Tab-separated table of C-alpha atoms in Angstrom:
chain	number	residue	atom	x	y	z
B	14	MET	CA	-14.555	-14.737	-7.421
B	15	ILE	CA	-12.147	-11.895	-6.624
B	16	ALA	CA	-9.546	-14.345	-5.317
B	17	ILE	CA	-9.791	-16.555	-8.417
B	18	PHE	CA	-9.505	-13.613	-10.812
B	19	GLN	CA	-6.616	-12.027	-8.916
B	20	TRP	CA	-4.650	-15.275	-8.879
B	21	PHE	CA	-5.378	-15.710	-12.593
B	22	VAL	CA	-3.939	-12.237	-13.261
B	23	ARG	CA	-0.887	-13.004	-11.158
B	24	ILE	CA	-0.174	-16.329	-12.816
B	25	THR	CA	-0.708	-15.128	-16.385
B	26	GLY	CA	1.099	-11.840	-15.759
B	27	TRP	CA	4.128	-13.194	-13.914
B	28	ILE	CA	6.481	-13.206	-16.908
B	29	VAL	CA	5.360	-9.723	-17.955
B	30	GLN	CA	5.905	-8.263	-14.498
B	31	TRP	CA	9.307	-9.919	-14.261
B	32	CYS	CA	10.416	-8.315	-17.505
B	33	ALA	CA	8.976	-4.922	-16.518
B	34	PHE	CA	9.994	-4.748	-12.862
B	35	ARG	CA	12.377	-7.603	-11.913
B	36	THR	CA	11.480	-6.726	-8.331
B	37	LYS	CA	14.057	-7.421	-5.639
B	38	ILE	CA	12.598	-7.621	-2.144
B	39	TYR	CA	14.319	-6.602	1.076
B	40	TYR	CA	13.209	-6.886	4.681
B	41	GLU	CA	13.656	-4.717	7.730
B	42	ASP	CA	13.425	-7.932	9.766
B	43	LYS	CA	12.312	-11.009	7.849
B	44	LYS	CA	11.697	-12.980	11.050
B	45	VAL	CA	9.150	-10.384	12.137
B	46	GLN	CA	7.500	-9.664	8.775
B	47	SER	CA	8.065	-11.501	5.513
B	48	ARG	CA	6.000	-11.785	2.331
B	49	HIS	CA	3.544	-13.944	4.249
B	50	ILE	CA	0.787	-12.050	6.070
B	51	LYS	CA	-1.285	-13.681	8.776
B	52	GLY	CA	-4.824	-12.422	9.321
B	53	GLY	CA	-6.206	-8.993	8.576
B	54	ALA	CA	-3.721	-6.222	7.826
B	55	ILE	CA	-3.165	-2.925	6.045
B	56	ILE	CA	-0.317	-2.453	3.560
B	57	VAL	CA	0.995	1.112	3.265
B	58	SER	CA	3.631	2.380	0.843
B	59	ASN	CA	4.999	5.513	-0.728
B	60	HIS	CA	3.512	6.301	-4.145
B	61	THR	CA	5.792	6.706	-7.156
B	62	SER	CA	3.827	5.515	-10.181
B	63	VAL	CA	0.578	4.013	-11.431
B	64	TYR	CA	2.547	0.766	-11.567
B	65	ASP	CA	3.050	0.598	-7.780
B	66	TYR	CA	-0.149	-1.415	-7.454
B	67	ALA	CA	1.014	-3.961	-10.021
B	68	VAL	CA	4.336	-4.367	-8.223
B	69	TYR	CA	2.767	-5.077	-4.833
B	70	LEU	CA	0.454	-7.694	-6.303
B	71	PHE	CA	3.565	-9.834	-6.767
B	72	VAL	CA	5.248	-8.954	-3.472
B	73	PHE	CA	2.860	-10.545	-0.986
B	74	TYR	CA	1.341	-14.038	-0.968
B	75	ARG	CA	-2.160	-12.799	-0.220
B	76	ILE	CA	-5.170	-11.438	-2.059
B	77	LEU	CA	-4.848	-7.654	-1.846
B	78	ARG	CA	-7.827	-5.291	-1.842
B	79	TYR	CA	-6.441	-1.870	-2.737
B	80	LEU	CA	-8.092	1.508	-2.295
B	81	MET	CA	-8.614	2.949	-5.783
B	82	ALA	CA	-9.151	6.621	-6.651
B	83	GLU	CA	-12.253	7.705	-8.558
B	84	ILE	CA	-10.232	8.793	-11.598
B	85	LEU	CA	-9.340	5.165	-12.332
B	86	TYR	CA	-13.031	4.341	-12.718
B	87	THR	CA	-13.668	6.801	-15.540
B	88	ARG	CA	-12.776	4.257	-18.230
B	89	ARG	CA	-15.274	1.436	-18.581
B	90	GLY	CA	-12.753	-1.322	-19.297
B	91	LEU	CA	-10.450	-0.338	-16.447
B	92	LYS	CA	-13.428	0.111	-14.119
B	93	THR	CA	-14.570	-3.455	-14.773
B	94	PHE	CA	-11.056	-4.811	-14.315
B	95	LEU	CA	-10.551	-3.019	-10.990
B	96	LYS	CA	-13.881	-4.273	-9.676
B	97	MET	CA	-12.936	-7.832	-10.599
B	98	MET	CA	-9.587	-7.326	-8.835
B	99	GLY	CA	-11.427	-6.283	-5.687
B	100	GLY	CA	-10.586	-2.583	-5.812
B	101	ILE	CA	-12.219	-0.449	-3.112
B	102	TYR	CA	-13.623	2.756	-4.621
B	103	VAL	CA	-12.541	6.059	-3.062
B	104	ASN	CA	-13.916	9.397	-4.236
B	105	ARG	CA	-11.312	12.002	-3.271
B	106	ASN	CA	-13.628	14.834	-4.346
B	107	THR	CA	-16.208	14.222	-1.617
B	108	HIS	CA	-16.320	13.609	2.121
B	109	ASP	CA	-17.753	10.127	1.568
B	110	LEU	CA	-15.916	7.765	3.923
B	111	SER	CA	-17.877	4.652	3.005
B	112	PHE	CA	-14.615	3.131	1.772
B	113	LEU	CA	-13.598	2.825	5.428
B	114	ASP	CA	-16.636	0.648	6.139
B	115	LYS	CA	-15.833	-1.535	3.127
B	116	SER	CA	-12.186	-1.791	4.159
B	117	ASN	CA	-13.185	-2.684	7.712
B	118	GLU	CA	-15.418	-5.413	6.361
B	119	VAL	CA	-12.538	-6.888	4.367
B	120	ILE	CA	-10.139	-6.769	7.321
B	121	ASN	CA	-12.651	-8.209	9.785
B	122	LYS	CA	-12.937	-11.224	7.497
B	123	GLY	CA	-9.182	-11.681	7.678
B	124	GLY	CA	-8.418	-9.872	4.435
B	125	VAL	CA	-5.624	-7.469	3.498
B	126	VAL	CA	-6.245	-3.889	2.381
B	127	GLY	CA	-3.596	-1.866	0.579
B	128	THR	CA	-3.335	1.894	0.278
B	129	PHE	CA	-1.056	4.698	-0.859
B	130	PRO	CA	-1.888	7.390	1.729
B	131	GLU	CA	-0.297	10.197	-0.287
B	132	SER	CA	-3.510	9.907	-2.334
B	133	ARG	CA	-1.742	10.865	-5.568
B	134	ILE	CA	1.628	10.633	-7.290
B	135	PRO	CA	3.973	13.477	-6.269
B	136	LYS	CA	5.058	15.977	-8.896
B	137	PRO	CA	8.822	16.102	-9.629
B	138	GLU	CA	9.318	19.338	-7.696
B	139	GLU	CA	7.357	18.218	-4.622
B	140	GLU	CA	8.798	16.786	-1.419
B	141	LYS	CA	8.456	13.017	-1.296
B	142	PRO	CA	6.507	11.428	0.161
B	143	LEU	CA	3.594	13.849	0.209
B	144	GLU	CA	1.693	14.400	3.434
B	145	PHE	CA	-0.357	11.312	4.294
B	146	LYS	CA	-4.141	11.301	4.393
B	147	GLN	CA	-5.389	10.475	7.867
B	148	SER	CA	-7.896	7.860	6.715
B	149	VAL	CA	-5.254	5.122	6.929
B	150	ILE	CA	-4.890	5.692	10.688
B	151	LEU	CA	-8.654	5.933	11.126
B	152	LEU	CA	-8.895	2.538	9.440
B	153	ALA	CA	-6.136	1.073	11.611
B	154	LEU	CA	-7.785	2.301	14.816
B	155	GLN	CA	-11.245	1.136	13.787
B	156	SER	CA	-10.176	-2.289	12.547
B	157	LYS	CA	-7.371	-2.821	15.115
B	158	ALA	CA	-5.342	-4.250	12.234
B	159	PRO	CA	-1.559	-3.899	12.050
B	160	ILE	CA	-0.079	-1.714	9.333
B	161	ILE	CA	2.688	-3.261	7.251
B	162	PRO	CA	4.829	-0.325	6.058
B	163	CYS	CA	6.689	-0.700	2.779
B	164	ALA	CA	8.714	1.428	0.397
B	165	THR	CA	9.497	1.144	-3.303
B	166	ASN	CA	12.150	2.846	-5.391
B	167	GLY	CA	9.725	3.182	-8.326
B	168	SER	CA	12.213	1.851	-10.877
B	169	TYR	CA	9.904	0.306	-13.459
B	170	PHE	CA	10.591	-0.499	-17.105
B	171	LYS	CA	14.211	0.516	-16.538
B	172	LYS	CA	17.616	-1.152	-16.524
B	173	LYS	CA	17.731	-0.664	-12.764
B	174	ARG	CA	15.607	-3.233	-10.949
B	175	ALA	CA	12.546	-2.327	-8.944
B	176	ARG	CA	13.228	-2.596	-5.229
B	177	VAL	CA	10.767	-2.980	-2.383
B	178	ILE	CA	11.430	-3.165	1.330
B	179	ILE	CA	8.957	-4.697	3.782
B	180	GLY	CA	9.043	-3.142	7.245
B	181	LYS	CA	8.107	-4.421	10.669
B	182	PRO	CA	4.411	-4.047	11.544
B	183	PHE	CA	3.281	-0.648	12.794
B	184	ASN	CA	0.533	-0.772	15.425
B	185	ALA	CA	-1.346	2.526	15.652
B	186	PHE	CA	-2.466	1.809	19.223
B	187	ASP	CA	1.163	1.701	20.385
B	188	TYR	CA	1.332	5.450	19.746
B	189	TYR	CA	-2.094	6.426	21.039
B	190	ASP	CA	-1.933	8.989	23.855
B	191	ILE	CA	-5.049	8.980	26.016
B	192	THR	CA	-4.235	12.487	27.277
B	193	LYS	CA	-4.789	13.873	23.784
B	194	THR	CA	-7.931	14.239	21.691
B	195	GLU	CA	-8.870	11.777	18.971
B	196	LYS	CA	-8.017	14.359	16.315
B	197	GLU	CA	-4.605	15.054	17.842
B	198	ASN	CA	-3.845	11.331	18.051
B	199	VAL	CA	-4.849	10.644	14.463
B	200	THR	CA	-2.718	13.562	13.246
B	201	ASN	CA	0.314	12.550	15.303
B	202	ILE	CA	0.138	8.871	14.395
B	203	THR	CA	-0.312	9.709	10.709
B	204	ASN	CA	2.888	11.763	10.830
B	205	LEU	CA	4.707	8.943	12.643
B	206	LEU	CA	3.654	6.490	9.942
B	207	ARG	CA	4.944	8.838	7.255
B	208	ASP	CA	8.245	9.052	9.143
B	209	ARG	CA	8.424	5.228	9.163
B	210	ILE	CA	7.972	5.108	5.395
B	211	ILE	CA	10.708	7.726	4.978
B	212	GLU	CA	12.954	5.654	7.255
B	213	LEU	CA	12.283	2.519	5.215
B	214	LYS	CA	12.944	4.352	1.949
B	215	GLY	CA	16.291	5.442	3.378
B	216	LYS	CA	17.145	1.847	4.283
B	217	LEU	CA	16.107	0.720	0.803
B	218	ASP	CA	18.291	3.364	-0.865
B	219	GLY	CA	21.188	2.217	1.289
B	220	GLN	CA	21.077	-1.354	-0.024
B	221	LYS	CA	24.087	-2.149	-2.206
B	222	LYS	CA	22.801	-5.366	-3.734
């Protein structure tokens, strides 16, 4: 049901998203990672706007199950829509990590989970991207799924086109140091992932076309 509804939204909303975003897609290495995703995976991106989610729905050729903050579920109509889209509820005000179990379930069935690990949109005066929440690395280690890092320029509803770059897969286990504690590893790998997103954003900003 989620797949049918999400494809319906994509098909009926294609013209609208093209007018609003006109997204141009770049690749760090298209031969390694394109818009096609095989098997279970985690999509990670910087967070610039509430429209980031809508943009990524049209970037990849897969059904995407995104982590959704509790504040988005406060409006009944939006709550129903997000549930039908397959949103995974995350309550940032508690220590409830049940969303990790749900995400693992999706990935183990070959699905794709998306997340913005900054957890919120940065304020204008804040350094971008914000520090990443460590749950994305916990999910990657638990599920053994590759992370597909991406970056967006956040140019929506503007004359300048939206731009997204898809990076090469990031495998958390490649950076796991058995001489360190689990907590130290999760912290270090989270910071490395953030550095990769910053690197990708720099490559995106350097594109001339």
